[in-house]
Backbone as ProteinMPNN parsed JSONL, in Angstrom:
{"seq_chain_A": "MARLGLQALGAAAAMMMASWAGAANAPQLAALAKLETGEWELRLRDDPTAPPRRLCVTMPHQLLELANAGPGCKPFVVSDAPAAATVTFDCGAAGNARTDLRVETPRLIQIRSQGISDGAPFSNMVEGRHVGACR", "coords_chain_A": {"N_chain_A": [[0.983, -1.222, -0.085], [1.793, 1.523, 0.789], [3.68, 1.489, -1.303], [1.999, 2.186, -3.279], [1.037, 4.341, -2.602], [3.486, 6.129, -3.007], [3.795, 6.038, -5.534], [1.467, 7.366, -6.591], [1.826, 9.674, -5.31], [4.115, 10.655, -6.564], [3.117, 10.929, -9.328], [1.134, 12.416, -8.932], [2.46, 14.631, -8.041], [3.822, 15.656, -10.318], [1.492, 16.363, -12.0], [0.688, 18.558, -10.364], [0.861, 21.557, -11.04], [-0.8, 21.99, -12.817], [-3.592, 21.664, -11.889], [-4.896, 23.849, -10.803], [-5.717, 26.216, -12.553], [-3.452, 28.218, -12.799], [-2.249, 30.776, -10.565], [-4.181, 32.728, -9.847], [-6.804, 31.442, -10.04], [-6.387, 30.087, -7.715], [-7.465, 29.308, -4.262], [-7.122, 31.628, -1.537], [-5.715, 31.03, 0.92], [-5.469, 31.07, 4.325], [-3.85, 29.29, 5.984], [-1.926, 28.655, 4.15], [-0.411, 30.813, 3.816], [1.627, 31.27, 5.486], [3.574, 29.622, 4.787], [6.53, 29.011, 3.417], [8.318, 29.372, -0.071], [10.013, 27.235, -2.357], [12.249, 24.381, -2.3], [10.92, 21.367, -1.272], [10.855, 18.436, 0.782], [8.94, 15.648, 0.879], [7.761, 13.045, 2.939], [6.415, 10.021, 3.07], [4.368, 9.145, 5.694], [3.406, 6.876, 6.941], [5.339, 4.503, 5.957], [8.115, 4.463, 6.881], [10.489, 3.735, 5.453], [10.454, 4.307, 2.834], [11.661, 6.166, 0.213], [12.152, 9.653, 0.257], [10.39, 12.454, -1.506], [11.141, 15.132, -3.438], [10.096, 18.397, -4.264], [9.526, 21.149, -5.846], [8.294, 24.169, -5.016], [6.443, 26.426, -5.937], [4.093, 27.832, -5.525], [2.267, 27.809, -2.861], [-0.164, 26.397, -2.74], [0.303, 24.392, -4.053], [1.181, 22.044, -2.359], [-1.547, 21.041, -1.215], [-2.025, 19.681, -3.095], [-1.281, 16.958, -3.294], [-2.166, 14.468, -4.126], [-4.449, 12.893, -6.656], [-4.826, 15.433, -8.094], [-5.42, 16.935, -10.857], [-5.569, 18.254, -14.211], [-8.622, 19.763, -14.84], [-9.86, 19.063, -12.238], [-11.764, 20.357, -9.472], [-11.494, 22.317, -6.843], [-12.61, 22.698, -3.377], [-13.105, 24.621, -0.717], [-13.169, 23.51, 2.495], [-12.45, 24.088, 5.0], [-10.682, 26.848, 6.703], [-8.1, 27.927, 8.336], [-5.588, 29.844, 10.496], [-3.653, 27.789, 10.939], [-4.383, 25.177, 9.683], [-5.792, 24.028, 7.049], [-8.739, 22.429, 5.1], [-9.223, 20.966, 2.064], [-11.426, 19.638, -0.742], [-11.056, 17.797, -3.574], [-12.942, 17.726, -6.745], [-12.806, 15.492, -9.292], [-14.412, 14.652, -11.356], [-14.609, 11.795, -13.63], [-12.261, 10.764, -12.949], [-12.156, 10.579, -10.195], [-11.844, 11.734, -6.72], [-10.915, 13.771, -4.132], [-9.48, 14.309, -0.709], [-7.814, 16.503, 1.127], [-6.175, 17.512, 4.106], [-4.253, 19.967, 5.686], [-1.86, 20.757, 8.126], [-0.136, 23.414, 9.473], [2.703, 23.45, 11.177], [5.136, 24.653, 11.433], [6.502, 27.544, 9.461], [7.931, 25.755, 7.682], [7.574, 23.379, 8.082], [5.2, 20.946, 7.798], [2.293, 18.906, 7.733], [0.508, 16.538, 6.096], [-2.491, 15.067, 5.269], [-4.279, 12.919, 2.948], [-6.969, 11.806, 1.191], [-8.604, 9.559, -0.899], [-10.55, 8.713, -4.109], [-8.891, 7.621, -6.701], [-8.82, 7.208, -10.292], [-10.559, 4.842, -9.85], [-9.414, 3.533, -7.756], [-8.913, 3.135, -4.226], [-7.306, 5.518, -2.094], [-4.825, 6.516, 0.42], [-2.941, 8.848, 2.311], [-0.383, 9.893, 4.496], [1.563, 12.341, 5.123], [4.692, 13.973, 5.683], [5.826, 17.261, 5.453], [8.788, 19.045, 4.686], [10.32, 22.097, 4.532], [13.473, 22.579, 2.516], [15.086, 24.361, 1.442], [16.266, 26.356, -1.339], [14.645, 25.978, -4.609], [16.369, 23.756, -6.706]], "CA_chain_A": [[0.02, 0.126, 0.081], [2.862, 2.216, 0.607], [4.457, 1.459, -2.562], [1.053, 2.646, -4.265], [1.174, 5.872, -2.221], [4.721, 6.684, -3.433], [3.333, 6.239, -6.963], [0.513, 8.282, -6.624], [2.475, 10.803, -4.843], [5.139, 11.03, -7.667], [2.36, 10.83, -10.333], [0.271, 13.85, -8.469], [3.32, 15.868, -7.74], [4.005, 15.935, -12.119], [0.372, 17.151, -12.322], [0.36, 19.777, -9.7], [0.749, 22.786, -11.459], [-1.964, 21.975, -13.995], [-5.143, 21.502, -11.39], [-5.759, 25.065, -10.7], [-5.103, 26.962, -13.883], [-2.539, 29.587, -12.388], [-2.364, 30.985, -9.081], [-5.521, 33.468, -10.023], [-7.92, 30.506, -9.597], [-6.148, 29.223, -6.395], [-7.932, 30.004, -3.273], [-6.048, 32.385, -0.685], [-5.88, 30.439, 2.33], [-4.564, 31.84, 5.748], [-2.847, 28.522, 6.403], [-0.788, 28.806, 3.223], [0.017, 32.078, 3.636], [2.555, 31.206, 6.241], [4.372, 28.788, 4.234], [7.946, 29.217, 2.445], [8.274, 28.667, -1.378], [11.178, 26.525, -2.404], [12.42, 22.974, -2.279], [10.243, 20.752, 0.21], [10.936, 17.167, 0.88], [8.005, 14.955, 1.253], [7.76, 11.867, 3.321], [5.294, 8.866, 3.731], [4.551, 8.774, 7.374], [3.227, 5.446, 7.354], [6.115, 3.647, 5.488], [9.415, 5.551, 7.078], [11.706, 3.295, 4.438], [10.089, 4.696, 1.42], [12.357, 7.595, -0.327], [11.163, 10.832, -0.037], [10.177, 13.017, -3.078], [11.486, 16.518, -3.39], [9.132, 19.293, -4.775], [10.015, 22.765, -5.797], [6.907, 24.748, -4.692], [6.491, 28.017, -6.086], [2.834, 28.448, -4.96], [2.204, 27.101, -1.661], [-1.288, 25.377, -2.815], [0.893, 22.881, -4.671], [1.119, 21.154, -1.266], [-2.659, 20.586, -1.218], [-2.517, 18.731, -4.141], [-0.336, 15.712, -3.579], [-3.028, 13.318, -4.653], [-5.497, 13.168, -7.206], [-5.484, 16.712, -8.579], [-4.946, 17.284, -12.288], [-6.55, 19.228, -15.009], [-10.241, 19.436, -14.504], [-10.167, 19.072, -10.823], [-12.479, 21.437, -9.017], [-11.554, 22.482, -5.567], [-13.764, 23.304, -2.558], [-12.339, 24.927, 0.587], [-13.957, 22.882, 3.5], [-12.086, 24.9, 6.203], [-9.441, 27.456, 6.687], [-7.49, 28.645, 9.597], [-4.19, 30.053, 10.255], [-2.593, 26.476, 11.193], [-4.927, 24.092, 9.052], [-6.759, 24.081, 5.851], [-9.087, 21.301, 4.559], [-9.89, 21.256, 0.468], [-11.766, 18.805, -1.311], [-11.332, 17.957, -5.233], [-13.771, 16.761, -7.382], [-12.039, 15.464, -10.569], [-15.292, 14.033, -12.153], [-14.398, 10.606, -13.495], [-10.78, 10.505, -12.517], [-12.094, 10.476, -8.99], [-12.18, 12.674, -5.82], [-9.907, 13.69, -2.715], [-9.913, 15.389, 0.411], [-6.694, 16.972, 1.758], [-6.094, 18.119, 5.067], [-3.078, 20.371, 5.851], [-1.718, 21.208, 9.133], [1.191, 23.824, 9.466], [3.513, 23.34, 12.428], [5.806, 26.23, 11.416], [6.434, 27.819, 7.955], [8.973, 25.038, 7.401], [7.102, 21.75, 8.617], [3.732, 20.713, 7.676], [1.509, 17.445, 8.026], [-0.636, 16.412, 5.347], [-3.332, 13.736, 5.148], [-4.911, 13.075, 1.877], [-7.44, 10.205, 0.858], [-9.846, 9.342, -1.964], [-10.424, 7.594, -5.14], [-8.072, 7.943, -8.12], [-8.776, 6.113, -11.487], [-11.061, 3.831, -9.527], [-8.743, 2.84, -6.547], [-8.858, 4.12, -3.081], [-5.918, 5.922, -1.525], [-4.877, 7.42, 1.776], [-1.322, 9.055, 2.013], [-0.216, 10.816, 5.544], [2.823, 12.739, 4.269], [5.262, 15.175, 6.397], [6.699, 18.31, 4.433], [9.956, 20.042, 5.158], [11.205, 23.032, 3.628], [14.848, 22.088, 2.745], [16.083, 25.308, 0.74], [15.849, 26.73, -2.463], [14.765, 25.113, -5.472], [17.568, 23.628, -7.439]], "C_chain_A": [[1.062, 1.548, -0.054], [3.737, 2.543, -0.455], [3.593, 2.423, -3.505], [1.003, 4.25, -3.815], [2.146, 6.424, -2.714], [4.317, 7.029, -4.817], [2.457, 7.377, -7.187], [0.733, 9.607, -6.118], [3.616, 11.336, -5.757], [4.235, 11.448, -8.637], [1.467, 12.338, -10.073], [1.414, 14.806, -8.372], [3.825, 16.315, -9.318], [3.121, 16.786, -12.258], [0.15, 18.475, -11.501], [0.134, 20.971, -10.245], [-0.601, 23.149, -12.388], [-3.568, 22.166, -13.078], [-5.715, 22.864, -11.106], [-4.92, 26.043, -11.94], [-4.42, 28.304, -13.647], [-2.971, 30.186, -10.918], [-3.791, 32.046, -9.146], [-6.584, 32.998, -9.713], [-7.7, 29.929, -8.151], [-6.56, 30.192, -5.486], [-6.965, 30.698, -2.285], [-6.637, 31.933, 0.542], [-4.967, 30.879, 3.292], [-3.551, 30.624, 5.88], [-1.786, 28.328, 5.323], [0.162, 29.906, 3.256], [1.395, 32.206, 4.351], [3.879, 30.306, 5.42], [5.659, 29.398, 3.088], [7.816, 28.571, 1.138], [9.952, 27.976, -1.341], [11.225, 24.844, -2.512], [11.838, 22.259, -0.834], [10.52, 19.232, -0.06], [9.725, 16.666, 1.572], [8.237, 13.63, 1.59], [6.529, 10.972, 3.406], [5.652, 8.667, 5.24], [4.695, 7.203, 7.828], [4.115, 4.297, 6.779], [7.622, 4.736, 5.533], [10.712, 5.128, 6.098], [11.434, 3.814, 3.065], [11.133, 6.149, 1.361], [11.637, 8.76, -0.269], [11.206, 11.466, -1.394], [10.448, 14.473, -2.599], [10.343, 17.248, -4.663], [9.567, 20.562, -4.703], [8.679, 23.394, -5.901], [7.026, 26.17, -4.961], [5.032, 28.738, -6.002], [2.336, 27.561, -4.067], [0.758, 26.015, -1.734], [-0.797, 24.257, -3.492], [0.675, 21.691, -3.673], [-0.222, 20.731, -0.955], [-3.0, 19.543, -2.128], [-1.692, 17.422, -4.669], [-0.923, 14.723, -4.076], [-4.189, 13.563, -5.547], [-5.881, 14.387, -7.851], [-4.659, 16.922, -9.799], [-5.779, 18.006, -12.93], [-7.872, 18.953, -14.72], [-10.525, 19.246, -13.041], [-10.711, 20.234, -10.23], [-12.035, 21.459, -7.245], [-12.575, 23.372, -4.731], [-12.962, 23.571, -1.436], [-13.278, 24.429, 1.57], [-13.801, 23.895, 4.68], [-10.88, 25.425, 5.965], [-9.041, 28.28, 7.808], [-5.93, 28.878, 9.403], [-3.075, 28.782, 10.232], [-3.114, 25.2, 10.524], [-6.212, 24.504, 8.122], [-7.326, 22.565, 5.586], [-9.569, 21.512, 2.857], [-10.157, 19.926, 0.084], [-11.663, 19.143, -2.662], [-12.14, 17.02, -5.691], [-13.224, 16.852, -8.819], [-12.816, 14.613, -11.484], [-14.953, 12.455, -12.42], [-13.237, 10.192, -13.126], [-11.134, 10.439, -10.828], [-12.259, 11.701, -8.006], [-11.274, 12.672, -4.822], [-10.147, 14.682, -1.885], [-8.19, 15.576, 1.113], [-6.868, 17.673, 2.961], [-4.609, 18.434, 5.262], [-2.907, 20.778, 7.145], [-0.326, 21.86, 9.025], [1.636, 23.886, 10.861], [4.387, 24.665, 12.466], [5.899, 26.253, 9.807], [7.412, 26.92, 7.218], [8.776, 23.59, 7.511], [5.489, 21.719, 8.691], [3.404, 19.251, 7.618], [0.51, 17.276, 7.054], [-1.629, 15.0, 5.301], [-4.086, 13.857, 3.799], [-5.612, 11.625, 1.558], [-8.278, 10.622, -0.296], [-9.989, 8.324, -2.736], [-10.012, 8.233, -6.367], [-8.103, 7.016, -9.086], [-9.49, 4.987, -10.961], [-10.552, 2.982, -8.24], [-8.739, 3.819, -5.479], [-7.666, 4.649, -2.733], [-5.989, 6.717, -0.507], [-3.313, 7.631, 1.921], [-1.621, 9.871, 3.552], [1.313, 11.033, 5.141], [3.511, 13.86, 5.417], [6.04, 15.778, 5.442], [7.677, 19.039, 5.178], [10.597, 20.779, 4.164], [12.925, 22.745, 3.741], [15.646, 23.329, 1.898], [15.537, 25.676, -0.377], [15.844, 25.789, -3.582], [16.097, 25.028, -6.187], [17.136, 23.43, -9.277]], "O_chain_A": [[0.977, 2.404, -0.934], [4.399, 3.575, -0.564], [4.092, 3.229, -4.291], [0.942, 5.187, -4.61], [1.83, 7.569, -3.038], [4.466, 8.17, -5.253], [2.771, 8.278, -7.965], [0.002, 10.558, -6.397], [3.982, 12.502, -5.607], [4.509, 12.601, -8.97], [1.237, 13.166, -10.955], [1.128, 15.953, -8.716], [4.242, 17.47, -9.406], [3.442, 17.929, -12.581], [-0.531, 19.385, -11.974], [-0.914, 21.518, -9.901], [-1.187, 24.216, -12.573], [-4.53, 22.737, -13.592], [-6.933, 23.029, -11.163], [-3.741, 26.389, -12.011], [-4.772, 29.339, -14.213], [-4.036, 29.93, -10.356], [-4.461, 31.937, -8.119], [-7.444, 33.695, -9.174], [-8.601, 29.402, -7.499], [-6.33, 31.4, -5.546], [-5.844, 30.19, -2.284], [-7.688, 32.285, 1.078], [-3.771, 31.039, 3.051], [-2.363, 30.944, 5.888], [-0.729, 27.806, 5.68], [1.307, 29.894, 2.802], [2.225, 33.038, 3.982], [5.064, 30.548, 5.65], [5.476, 30.132, 2.118], [7.327, 27.446, 1.04], [10.821, 28.198, -0.498], [10.222, 24.189, -2.796], [12.188, 22.513, 0.318], [10.38, 18.85, -1.222], [9.415, 17.104, 2.68], [8.836, 12.924, 0.778], [5.562, 11.494, 3.959], [6.662, 8.253, 5.809], [5.47, 6.569, 8.544], [3.755, 3.148, 7.037], [8.065, 5.476, 4.654], [11.699, 5.845, 5.93], [12.304, 3.688, 2.204], [11.29, 6.959, 2.274], [10.508, 8.827, -0.755], [11.951, 11.067, -2.289], [10.03, 14.912, -1.527], [9.932, 16.69, -5.68], [9.955, 21.079, -3.656], [7.972, 23.131, -6.874], [7.649, 26.961, -4.253], [4.82, 29.909, -6.318], [1.945, 26.477, -4.499], [0.614, 25.054, -0.979], [-1.439, 23.207, -3.518], [0.147, 20.622, -3.982], [-0.13, 19.764, -0.199], [-3.929, 18.739, -2.05], [-1.489, 16.986, -5.801], [-0.164, 13.896, -4.581], [-4.953, 14.465, -5.205], [-7.053, 14.553, -8.188], [-3.436, 17.061, -9.786], [-6.761, 18.456, -12.339], [-8.187, 17.826, -14.339], [-11.721, 19.319, -12.76], [-10.082, 21.262, -10.481], [-12.354, 20.506, -6.535], [-13.182, 24.371, -5.118], [-12.093, 22.747, -1.153], [-14.372, 24.989, 1.502], [-14.754, 24.438, 5.239], [-10.035, 24.87, 5.262], [-9.684, 29.276, 8.141], [-5.198, 28.374, 8.551], [-1.975, 28.785, 9.68], [-2.464, 24.167, 10.688], [-7.252, 25.095, 8.412], [-6.6, 21.592, 5.787], [-10.393, 22.401, 2.643], [-9.379, 19.031, 0.416], [-11.966, 20.246, -3.118], [-12.204, 15.847, -5.323], [-13.15, 17.898, -9.463], [-12.237, 13.906, -12.309], [-15.013, 11.759, -11.406], [-13.195, 8.975, -12.941], [-10.13, 10.2, -10.157], [-12.814, 12.695, -8.474], [-10.759, 11.588, -4.545], [-10.808, 15.696, -2.11], [-7.572, 14.596, 1.529], [-7.758, 18.523, 2.943], [-3.753, 17.564, 5.103], [-3.945, 21.299, 7.553], [0.617, 21.191, 8.603], [0.887, 24.395, 11.695], [4.334, 25.529, 13.341], [5.532, 25.358, 9.045], [7.749, 27.307, 6.099], [9.581, 22.736, 7.14], [4.757, 22.333, 9.466], [4.315, 18.441, 7.448], [-0.482, 17.984, 7.223], [-1.081, 13.898, 5.315], [-4.534, 14.975, 3.545], [-5.022, 10.547, 1.634], [-8.58, 11.779, -0.587], [-9.702, 7.178, -2.389], [-10.594, 9.145, -6.953], [-7.479, 5.972, -8.895], [-9.171, 3.939, -11.523], [-11.129, 1.991, -7.792], [-8.605, 5.032, -5.643], [-6.753, 4.008, -3.254], [-6.903, 7.526, -0.343], [-2.52, 6.72, 1.684], [-2.713, 10.367, 3.828], [2.11, 10.127, 4.894], [2.707, 14.59, 5.996], [6.801, 15.165, 4.693], [7.392, 19.607, 6.232], [11.244, 20.351, 3.208], [13.536, 22.703, 4.809], [16.858, 23.183, 1.732], [14.351, 25.406, -0.562], [16.713, 24.925, -3.699], [16.85, 25.996, -6.289], [18.032, 23.301, -10.111]]}, "name": "protein", "num_of_chains": 1, "seq": "MARLGLQALGAAAAMMMASWAGAANAPQLAALAKLETGEWELRLRDDPTAPPRRLCVTMPHQLLELANAGPGCKPFVVSDAPAAATVTFDCGAAGNARTDLRVETPRLIQIRSQGISDGAPFSNMVEGRHVGACR"}
């Protein structure tokens, strides 16, 4: 299951930039306002042996889209507070997702994402750490 989580995490990271067609359509969330842009290291919490993924974050809302967010996905903000946000994504026939993001510091976050992607359920617990400038 963790292997599937890594595959989904990697595939979703490649699609992230397209899900909200530019920053103009991205919701302005209080929880995201604190986060630093740059390179983030993402680790699956339920599989500490899985290698981490690196992601160049130019817009913090990318961190909400780690699973099942691609072109045509419609975000809906469920809750937004200075230290936490919940967003659901309706991706039509491709599936749906719910992502809960908790901000511990501007450089450390916890993300829980679950839903259905291409007919299969997924659930990921990810810890994200800002590690510096994008390479």
